């Protein structure tokens, strides 16, 4: 009797071990099959030669990127907006003014700036981008993202995209390019990299080829952010 019971216990243990081993294999294989993706994103354009130089590098490297544009800077630089669009990059909204005092005084003022930027882009390339990035991020020293803001933006078919890796070129644009390269390196599976193509972002241009090389060498696929990309935002104020 005890022998039979012992054999049953052994059988149960072996079955459990085999099941656990099988599940572990499936999880490992599933993880291994996941593609590593990087989204190169550039804020604060269009900005003359700097934005042009960024586009030249992207074209030479055959990689796409996403540009979050400031609406008030577009006048006189319509050709750059057209080039961004025609070369297969994604256009996003980054407000009309990029000024905290007017942008964040109310949810409605924020929405208006984004919709005005959307219309400005539409008048040039015939599309209405619905992806946006909060100037200074959706949680900065003058504003914290609220659920009411999220609801308002979603009601107007707008989607929010922060970042999960920061090159640091916005805070210290004149820093050595090696600093931006170092900050941009990560082993995350999905990278949303914050960079800038503003007038003062000359050192970002110098860093960009090495940043692209790092992600190519590490097997990342370069993608643009569009309406089908999962949103990226955090820390909603209660």
PDB file of C-alpha atoms in Angstrom:
ATOM      1  CA  UNK A   1       0.000   0.000   0.000  1.00  0.00           C
ATOM      2  CA  UNK A   2       2.740   2.418   1.001  1.00  0.00           C
ATOM      3  CA  UNK A   3       4.740   1.452  -2.070  1.00  0.00           C
ATOM      4  CA  UNK A   4       1.808   2.284  -4.350  1.00  0.00           C
ATOM      5  CA  UNK A   5       1.295   5.615  -2.574  1.00  0.00           C
ATOM      6  CA  UNK A   6       4.984   6.417  -2.903  1.00  0.00           C
ATOM      7  CA  UNK A   7       4.902   5.650  -6.640  1.00  0.00           C
ATOM      8  CA  UNK A   8       1.880   7.924  -7.085  1.00  0.00           C
ATOM      9  CA  UNK A   9       3.658  10.750  -5.280  1.00  0.00           C
ATOM     10  CA  UNK A  10       6.716  10.293  -7.469  1.00  0.00           C
ATOM     11  CA  UNK A  11       4.531  10.381 -10.580  1.00  0.00           C
ATOM     12  CA  UNK A  12       2.837  13.597  -9.457  1.00  0.00           C
ATOM     13  CA  UNK A  13       6.196  15.245  -8.739  1.00  0.00           C
ATOM     14  CA  UNK A  14       7.526  14.271 -12.172  1.00  0.00           C
ATOM     15  CA  UNK A  15       4.405  15.626 -13.885  1.00  0.00           C
ATOM     16  CA  UNK A  16       4.687  18.944 -12.021  1.00  0.00           C
ATOM     17  CA  UNK A  17       8.372  19.244 -12.900  1.00  0.00           C
ATOM     18  CA  UNK A  18       7.684  18.548 -16.556  1.00  0.00           C
ATOM     19  CA  UNK A  19       4.894  21.147 -16.665  1.00  0.00           C
ATOM     20  CA  UNK A  20       7.025  23.801 -14.985  1.00  0.00           C
ATOM     21  CA  UNK A  21       9.906  23.080 -17.306  1.00  0.00           C
ATOM     22  CA  UNK A  22       7.656  23.340 -20.360  1.00  0.00           C
ATOM     23  CA  UNK A  23       6.171  26.663 -19.236  1.00  0.00           C
ATOM     24  CA  UNK A  24       9.637  28.060 -18.580  1.00  0.00           C
ATOM     25  CA  UNK A  25      10.733  27.133 -22.085  1.00  0.00           C
ATOM     26  CA  UNK A  26       7.689  28.812 -23.615  1.00  0.00           C
ATOM     27  CA  UNK A  27       8.335  32.018 -21.680  1.00  0.00           C
ATOM     28  CA  UNK A  28      11.989  32.111 -22.670  1.00  0.00           C
ATOM     29  CA  UNK A  29      11.192  31.506 -26.324  1.00  0.00           C
ATOM     30  CA  UNK A  30       8.446  34.145 -26.301  1.00  0.00           C
ATOM     31  CA  UNK A  31      10.851  36.690 -24.826  1.00  0.00           C
ATOM     32  CA  UNK A  32      13.555  35.783 -27.316  1.00  0.00           C
ATOM     33  CA  UNK A  33      11.170  36.279 -30.237  1.00  0.00           C
ATOM     34  CA  UNK A  34      10.176  39.792 -29.165  1.00  0.00           C
ATOM     35  CA  UNK A  35      11.622  42.499 -31.393  1.00  0.00           C
ATOM     36  CA  UNK A  36      13.683  45.221 -29.824  1.00  0.00           C
ATOM     37  CA  UNK A  37      12.277  48.568 -30.965  1.00  0.00           C
ATOM     38  CA  UNK A  38      13.608  52.110 -30.733  1.00  0.00           C
ATOM     39  CA  UNK A  39      11.589  55.235 -31.446  1.00  0.00           C
ATOM     40  CA  UNK A  40      13.871  58.187 -32.182  1.00  0.00           C
ATOM     41  CA  UNK A  41      11.954  61.345 -31.287  1.00  0.00           C
ATOM     42  CA  UNK A  42      12.940  64.973 -31.836  1.00  0.00           C
ATOM     43  CA  UNK A  43      11.286  67.910 -30.074  1.00  0.00           C
ATOM     44  CA  UNK A  44      11.226  71.671 -30.730  1.00  0.00           C
ATOM     45  CA  UNK A  45      11.529  71.802 -34.511  1.00  0.00           C
ATOM     46  CA  UNK A  46      11.404  72.891 -37.163  1.00  0.00           C
ATOM     47  CA  UNK A  47      14.641  74.787 -36.600  1.00  0.00           C
ATOM     48  CA  UNK A  48      16.505  75.583 -39.779  1.00  0.00           C
ATOM     49  CA  UNK A  49      19.879  73.957 -40.383  1.00  0.00           C
ATOM     50  CA  UNK A  50      19.779  71.779 -37.257  1.00  0.00           C
ATOM     51  CA  UNK A  51      16.552  70.061 -38.316  1.00  0.00           C
ATOM     52  CA  UNK A  52      17.897  69.791 -41.875  1.00  0.00           C
ATOM     53  CA  UNK A  53      21.106  68.161 -40.627  1.00  0.00           C
ATOM     54  CA  UNK A  54      19.107  65.683 -38.540  1.00  0.00           C
ATOM     55  CA  UNK A  55      17.054  64.775 -41.604  1.00  0.00           C
ATOM     56  CA  UNK A  56      20.219  64.346 -43.678  1.00  0.00           C
ATOM     57  CA  UNK A  57      21.625  61.875 -41.138  1.00  0.00           C
ATOM     58  CA  UNK A  58      18.370  59.934 -40.903  1.00  0.00           C
ATOM     59  CA  UNK A  59      18.233  59.700 -44.689  1.00  0.00           C
ATOM     60  CA  UNK A  60      21.847  58.558 -44.919  1.00  0.00           C
ATOM     61  CA  UNK A  61      21.257  55.915 -42.235  1.00  0.00           C
ATOM     62  CA  UNK A  62      17.864  54.871 -43.673  1.00  0.00           C
ATOM     63  CA  UNK A  63      16.088  55.134 -40.322  1.00  0.00           C
ATOM     64  CA  UNK A  64      12.751  56.831 -39.510  1.00  0.00           C
ATOM     65  CA  UNK A  65      11.991  59.169 -36.629  1.00  0.00           C
ATOM     66  CA  UNK A  66       9.186  61.182 -35.055  1.00  0.00           C
ATOM     67  CA  UNK A  67       9.208  64.989 -34.915  1.00  0.00           C
ATOM     68  CA  UNK A  68       7.088  66.861 -32.359  1.00  0.00           C
ATOM     69  CA  UNK A  69       6.771  70.351 -33.843  1.00  0.00           C
ATOM     70  CA  UNK A  70       6.169  73.770 -32.304  1.00  0.00           C
ATOM     71  CA  UNK A  71       3.425  75.438 -34.330  1.00  0.00           C
ATOM     72  CA  UNK A  72       4.716  79.008 -34.028  1.00  0.00           C
ATOM     73  CA  UNK A  73       8.028  78.003 -35.620  1.00  0.00           C
ATOM     74  CA  UNK A  74       6.496  76.495 -38.739  1.00  0.00           C
ATOM     75  CA  UNK A  75       5.845  79.734 -40.644  1.00  0.00           C
ATOM     76  CA  UNK A  76       8.682  80.245 -43.102  1.00  0.00           C
ATOM     77  CA  UNK A  77       9.860  76.659 -42.632  1.00  0.00           C
ATOM     78  CA  UNK A  78       7.058  74.872 -44.419  1.00  0.00           C
ATOM     79  CA  UNK A  79       9.572  73.145 -46.690  1.00  0.00           C
ATOM     80  CA  UNK A  80      11.104  71.388 -43.681  1.00  0.00           C
ATOM     81  CA  UNK A  81       7.702  70.145 -42.555  1.00  0.00           C
ATOM     82  CA  UNK A  82       7.066  68.827 -46.058  1.00  0.00           C
ATOM     83  CA  UNK A  83      10.455  67.128 -46.102  1.00  0.00           C
ATOM     84  CA  UNK A  84       9.841  65.425 -42.750  1.00  0.00           C
ATOM     85  CA  UNK A  85       6.547  64.088 -44.066  1.00  0.00           C
ATOM     86  CA  UNK A  86       7.749  63.161 -47.561  1.00  0.00           C
ATOM     87  CA  UNK A  87      10.745  61.225 -46.239  1.00  0.00           C
ATOM     88  CA  UNK A  88       8.537  58.910 -44.212  1.00  0.00           C
ATOM     89  CA  UNK A  89       8.923  60.359 -40.746  1.00  0.00           C
ATOM     90  CA  UNK A  90       6.055  60.962 -38.334  1.00  0.00           C
ATOM     91  CA  UNK A  91       4.733  64.411 -37.423  1.00  0.00           C
ATOM     92  CA  UNK A  92       3.527  65.150 -33.906  1.00  0.00           C
ATOM     93  CA  UNK A  93       2.168  68.112 -31.940  1.00  0.00           C
ATOM     94  CA  UNK A  94       4.277  70.019 -29.403  1.00  0.00           C
ATOM     95  CA  UNK A  95       2.027  73.086 -28.849  1.00  0.00           C
ATOM     96  CA  UNK A  96       2.000  76.476 -30.563  1.00  0.00           C
ATOM     97  CA  UNK A  97       3.948  78.459 -27.978  1.00  0.00           C
ATOM     98  CA  UNK A  98       6.004  76.023 -25.857  1.00  0.00           C
ATOM     99  CA  UNK A  99       5.418  78.470 -22.992  1.00  0.00           C
ATOM    100  CA  UNK A 100       4.375  77.089 -19.613  1.00  0.00           C
ATOM    101  CA  UNK A 101       2.568  80.274 -18.568  1.00  0.00           C
ATOM    102  CA  UNK A 102       0.008  80.130 -21.365  1.00  0.00           C
ATOM    103  CA  UNK A 103       0.048  76.433 -22.165  1.00  0.00           C
ATOM    104  CA  UNK A 104      -0.647  75.074 -18.693  1.00  0.00           C
ATOM    105  CA  UNK A 105      -3.048  77.696 -17.339  1.00  0.00           C
ATOM    106  CA  UNK A 106      -5.987  75.366 -18.110  1.00  0.00           C
ATOM    107  CA  UNK A 107      -6.827  72.111 -19.849  1.00  0.00           C
ATOM    108  CA  UNK A 108      -8.690  74.063 -22.511  1.00  0.00           C
ATOM    109  CA  UNK A 109      -5.728  76.320 -23.306  1.00  0.00           C
ATOM    110  CA  UNK A 110      -3.507  73.271 -23.705  1.00  0.00           C
ATOM    111  CA  UNK A 111      -6.003  71.606 -26.023  1.00  0.00           C
ATOM    112  CA  UNK A 112      -6.376  74.763 -28.126  1.00  0.00           C
ATOM    113  CA  UNK A 113      -2.630  75.028 -28.683  1.00  0.00           C
ATOM    114  CA  UNK A 114      -2.453  71.410 -29.796  1.00  0.00           C
ATOM    115  CA  UNK A 115      -5.415  71.741 -32.156  1.00  0.00           C
ATOM    116  CA  UNK A 116      -3.985  74.968 -33.612  1.00  0.00           C
ATOM    117  CA  UNK A 117      -0.693  73.181 -34.266  1.00  0.00           C
ATOM    118  CA  UNK A 118      -2.608  70.311 -35.829  1.00  0.00           C
ATOM    119  CA  UNK A 119      -4.368  72.700 -38.215  1.00  0.00           C
ATOM    120  CA  UNK A 120      -1.095  74.408 -39.110  1.00  0.00           C
ATOM    121  CA  UNK A 121       0.476  71.089 -40.083  1.00  0.00           C
ATOM    122  CA  UNK A 122      -2.674  70.065 -41.946  1.00  0.00           C
ATOM    123  CA  UNK A 123      -2.529  73.225 -44.060  1.00  0.00           C
ATOM    124  CA  UNK A 124       0.940  72.213 -45.269  1.00  0.00           C
ATOM    125  CA  UNK A 125       0.876  68.437 -45.768  1.00  0.00           C
ATOM    126  CA  UNK A 126      -2.832  67.612 -45.650  1.00  0.00           C
ATOM    127  CA  UNK A 127      -2.855  65.418 -42.548  1.00  0.00           C
ATOM    128  CA  UNK A 128      -3.993  66.031 -38.967  1.00  0.00           C
ATOM    129  CA  UNK A 129      -1.507  64.378 -36.612  1.00  0.00           C
ATOM    130  CA  UNK A 130      -3.122  63.130 -33.416  1.00  0.00           C
ATOM    131  CA  UNK A 131       0.051  62.262 -31.508  1.00  0.00           C
ATOM    132  CA  UNK A 132       1.384  64.834 -29.060  1.00  0.00           C
ATOM    133  CA  UNK A 133       4.094  65.435 -26.523  1.00  0.00           C
ATOM    134  CA  UNK A 134       3.765  67.768 -23.553  1.00  0.00           C
ATOM    135  CA  UNK A 135       6.443  70.491 -23.573  1.00  0.00           C
ATOM    136  CA  UNK A 136       8.820  69.678 -20.688  1.00  0.00           C
ATOM    137  CA  UNK A 137       7.009  66.343 -20.287  1.00  0.00           C
ATOM    138  CA  UNK A 138       3.552  65.678 -18.886  1.00  0.00           C
ATOM    139  CA  UNK A 139       4.926  65.895 -15.348  1.00  0.00           C
ATOM    140  CA  UNK A 140       7.232  68.886 -14.992  1.00  0.00           C
ATOM    141  CA  UNK A 141       8.007  71.478 -12.327  1.00  0.00           C
ATOM    142  CA  UNK A 142       5.005  73.559 -13.364  1.00  0.00           C
ATOM    143  CA  UNK A 143       2.415  70.948 -14.235  1.00  0.00           C
ATOM    144  CA  UNK A 144       1.315  67.432 -13.271  1.00  0.00           C
ATOM    145  CA  UNK A 145      -0.813  65.354 -15.613  1.00  0.00           C
ATOM    146  CA  UNK A 146      -4.402  64.915 -14.426  1.00  0.00           C
ATOM    147  CA  UNK A 147      -7.031  62.386 -15.382  1.00  0.00           C
ATOM    148  CA  UNK A 148      -9.268  65.231 -16.564  1.00  0.00           C
ATOM    149  CA  UNK A 149      -6.585  66.292 -19.055  1.00  0.00           C
ATOM    150  CA  UNK A 150      -6.166  62.723 -20.305  1.00  0.00           C
ATOM    151  CA  UNK A 151      -9.935  62.418 -20.746  1.00  0.00           C
ATOM    152  CA  UNK A 152     -10.145  65.727 -22.632  1.00  0.00           C
ATOM    153  CA  UNK A 153      -7.335  64.788 -25.002  1.00  0.00           C
ATOM    154  CA  UNK A 154      -8.731  61.322 -25.635  1.00  0.00           C
ATOM    155  CA  UNK A 155     -12.163  62.828 -26.288  1.00  0.00           C
ATOM    156  CA  UNK A 156     -10.520  64.862 -29.054  1.00  0.00           C
ATOM    157  CA  UNK A 157      -8.762  61.789 -30.453  1.00  0.00           C
ATOM    158  CA  UNK A 158      -5.327  62.905 -29.250  1.00  0.00           C
ATOM    159  CA  UNK A 159      -2.740  60.491 -27.849  1.00  0.00           C
ATOM    160  CA  UNK A 160       0.078  61.240 -25.404  1.00  0.00           C
ATOM    161  CA  UNK A 161       3.732  60.248 -25.797  1.00  0.00           C
ATOM    162  CA  UNK A 162       6.395  60.974 -23.214  1.00  0.00           C
ATOM    163  CA  UNK A 163       9.716  59.126 -23.317  1.00  0.00           C
ATOM    164  CA  UNK A 164      11.477  56.425 -21.322  1.00  0.00           C
ATOM    165  CA  UNK A 165      15.066  57.343 -22.228  1.00  0.00           C
ATOM    166  CA  UNK A 166      16.445  60.897 -22.214  1.00  0.00           C
ATOM    167  CA  UNK A 167      19.568  61.878 -24.144  1.00  0.00           C
ATOM    168  CA  UNK A 168      19.860  64.937 -21.899  1.00  0.00           C
ATOM    169  CA  UNK A 169      20.238  67.328 -24.821  1.00  0.00           C
ATOM    170  CA  UNK A 170      17.253  69.418 -23.762  1.00  0.00           C
ATOM    171  CA  UNK A 171      18.594  70.229 -20.319  1.00  0.00           C
ATOM    172  CA  UNK A 172      22.190  70.834 -21.424  1.00  0.00           C
ATOM    173  CA  UNK A 173      22.232  71.385 -25.208  1.00  0.00           C
ATOM    174  CA  UNK A 174      25.853  72.569 -25.246  1.00  0.00           C
ATOM    175  CA  UNK A 175      27.233  69.557 -23.389  1.00  0.00           C
ATOM    176  CA  UNK A 176      29.780  67.327 -25.071  1.00  0.00           C
ATOM    177  CA  UNK A 177      28.103  65.021 -27.625  1.00  0.00           C
ATOM    178  CA  UNK A 178      29.633  62.042 -25.810  1.00  0.00           C
ATOM    179  CA  UNK A 179      27.294  62.771 -22.902  1.00  0.00           C
ATOM    180  CA  UNK A 180      24.241  62.478 -25.140  1.00  0.00           C
ATOM    181  CA  UNK A 181      25.574  59.251 -26.635  1.00  0.00           C
ATOM    182  CA  UNK A 182      26.151  57.774 -23.182  1.00  0.00           C
ATOM    183  CA  UNK A 183      22.721  58.826 -21.889  1.00  0.00           C
ATOM    184  CA  UNK A 184      20.997  57.370 -24.951  1.00  0.00           C
ATOM    185  CA  UNK A 185      22.347  53.862 -24.504  1.00  0.00           C
ATOM    186  CA  UNK A 186      19.994  51.402 -22.818  1.00  0.00           C
ATOM    187  CA  UNK A 187      19.079  47.732 -22.999  1.00  0.00           C
ATOM    188  CA  UNK A 188      15.310  48.249 -22.740  1.00  0.00           C
ATOM    189  CA  UNK A 189      13.241  46.196 -25.177  1.00  0.00           C
ATOM    190  CA  UNK A 190      11.190  49.213 -26.285  1.00  0.00           C
ATOM    191  CA  UNK A 191      12.952  52.574 -26.257  1.00  0.00           C
ATOM    192  CA  UNK A 192      11.326  55.976 -26.724  1.00  0.00           C
ATOM    193  CA  UNK A 193      14.372  58.219 -26.950  1.00  0.00           C
ATOM    194  CA  UNK A 194      14.038  61.951 -26.318  1.00  0.00           C
ATOM    195  CA  UNK A 195      16.238  64.196 -28.443  1.00  0.00           C
ATOM    196  CA  UNK A 196      15.895  67.728 -29.799  1.00  0.00           C
ATOM    197  CA  UNK A 197      16.320  69.427 -33.167  1.00  0.00           C
ATOM    198  CA  UNK A 198      16.059  72.996 -31.853  1.00  0.00           C
ATOM    199  CA  UNK A 199      18.279  75.865 -32.979  1.00  0.00           C
ATOM    200  CA  UNK A 200      20.657  75.204 -30.074  1.00  0.00           C
ATOM    201  CA  UNK A 201      20.864  71.432 -30.679  1.00  0.00           C
ATOM    202  CA  UNK A 202      24.024  71.383 -32.802  1.00  0.00           C
ATOM    203  CA  UNK A 203      25.740  68.902 -30.505  1.00  0.00           C
ATOM    204  CA  UNK A 204      22.739  66.593 -30.776  1.00  0.00           C
ATOM    205  CA  UNK A 205      23.442  66.422 -34.503  1.00  0.00           C
ATOM    206  CA  UNK A 206      27.033  65.414 -33.748  1.00  0.00           C
ATOM    207  CA  UNK A 207      25.866  62.666 -31.380  1.00  0.00           C
ATOM    208  CA  UNK A 208      23.143  61.229 -33.606  1.00  0.00           C
ATOM    209  CA  UNK A 209      25.237  58.970 -35.901  1.00  0.00           C
ATOM    210  CA  UNK A 210      26.807  57.189 -32.916  1.00  0.00           C
ATOM    211  CA  UNK A 211      23.411  56.789 -31.248  1.00  0.00           C
ATOM    212  CA  UNK A 212      21.963  55.237 -34.395  1.00  0.00           C
ATOM    213  CA  UNK A 213      24.990  52.942 -34.695  1.00  0.00           C
ATOM    214  CA  UNK A 214      24.525  51.726 -31.106  1.00  0.00           C
ATOM    215  CA  UNK A 215      20.931  50.682 -31.729  1.00  0.00           C
ATOM    216  CA  UNK A 216      21.736  49.113 -35.089  1.00  0.00           C
ATOM    217  CA  UNK A 217      24.624  47.140 -33.595  1.00  0.00           C
ATOM    218  CA  UNK A 218      22.337  45.885 -30.823  1.00  0.00           C
ATOM    219  CA  UNK A 219      19.629  44.628 -33.163  1.00  0.00           C
ATOM    220  CA  UNK A 220      16.946  47.260 -32.667  1.00  0.00           C
ATOM    221  CA  UNK A 221      14.255  47.991 -35.229  1.00  0.00           C
ATOM    222  CA  UNK A 222      13.641  51.709 -35.828  1.00  0.00           C
ATOM    223  CA  UNK A 223       9.988  52.758 -35.876  1.00  0.00           C
ATOM    224  CA  UNK A 224       7.924  55.934 -35.938  1.00  0.00           C
ATOM    225  CA  UNK A 225       5.254  56.804 -33.414  1.00  0.00           C
ATOM    226  CA  UNK A 226       1.786  56.891 -34.944  1.00  0.00           C
ATOM    227  CA  UNK A 227      -1.807  56.503 -33.778  1.00  0.00           C
ATOM    228  CA  UNK A 228      -1.312  52.739 -33.443  1.00  0.00           C
ATOM    229  CA  UNK A 229       1.630  53.056 -31.050  1.00  0.00           C
ATOM    230  CA  UNK A 230       0.751  52.382 -27.380  1.00  0.00           C
ATOM    231  CA  UNK A 231       0.703  55.626 -25.410  1.00  0.00           C
ATOM    232  CA  UNK A 232       3.599  56.527 -23.126  1.00  0.00           C
ATOM    233  CA  UNK A 233       2.729  58.637 -20.087  1.00  0.00           C
ATOM    234  CA  UNK A 234       2.932  58.273 -16.313  1.00  0.00           C
ATOM    235  CA  UNK A 235       2.154  59.705 -12.895  1.00  0.00           C
ATOM    236  CA  UNK A 236      -1.397  60.927 -13.257  1.00  0.00           C
ATOM    237  CA  UNK A 237      -2.319  63.433 -10.544  1.00  0.00           C
ATOM    238  CA  UNK A 238      -5.272  62.273  -8.439  1.00  0.00           C
TER     239      UNK A 238
END
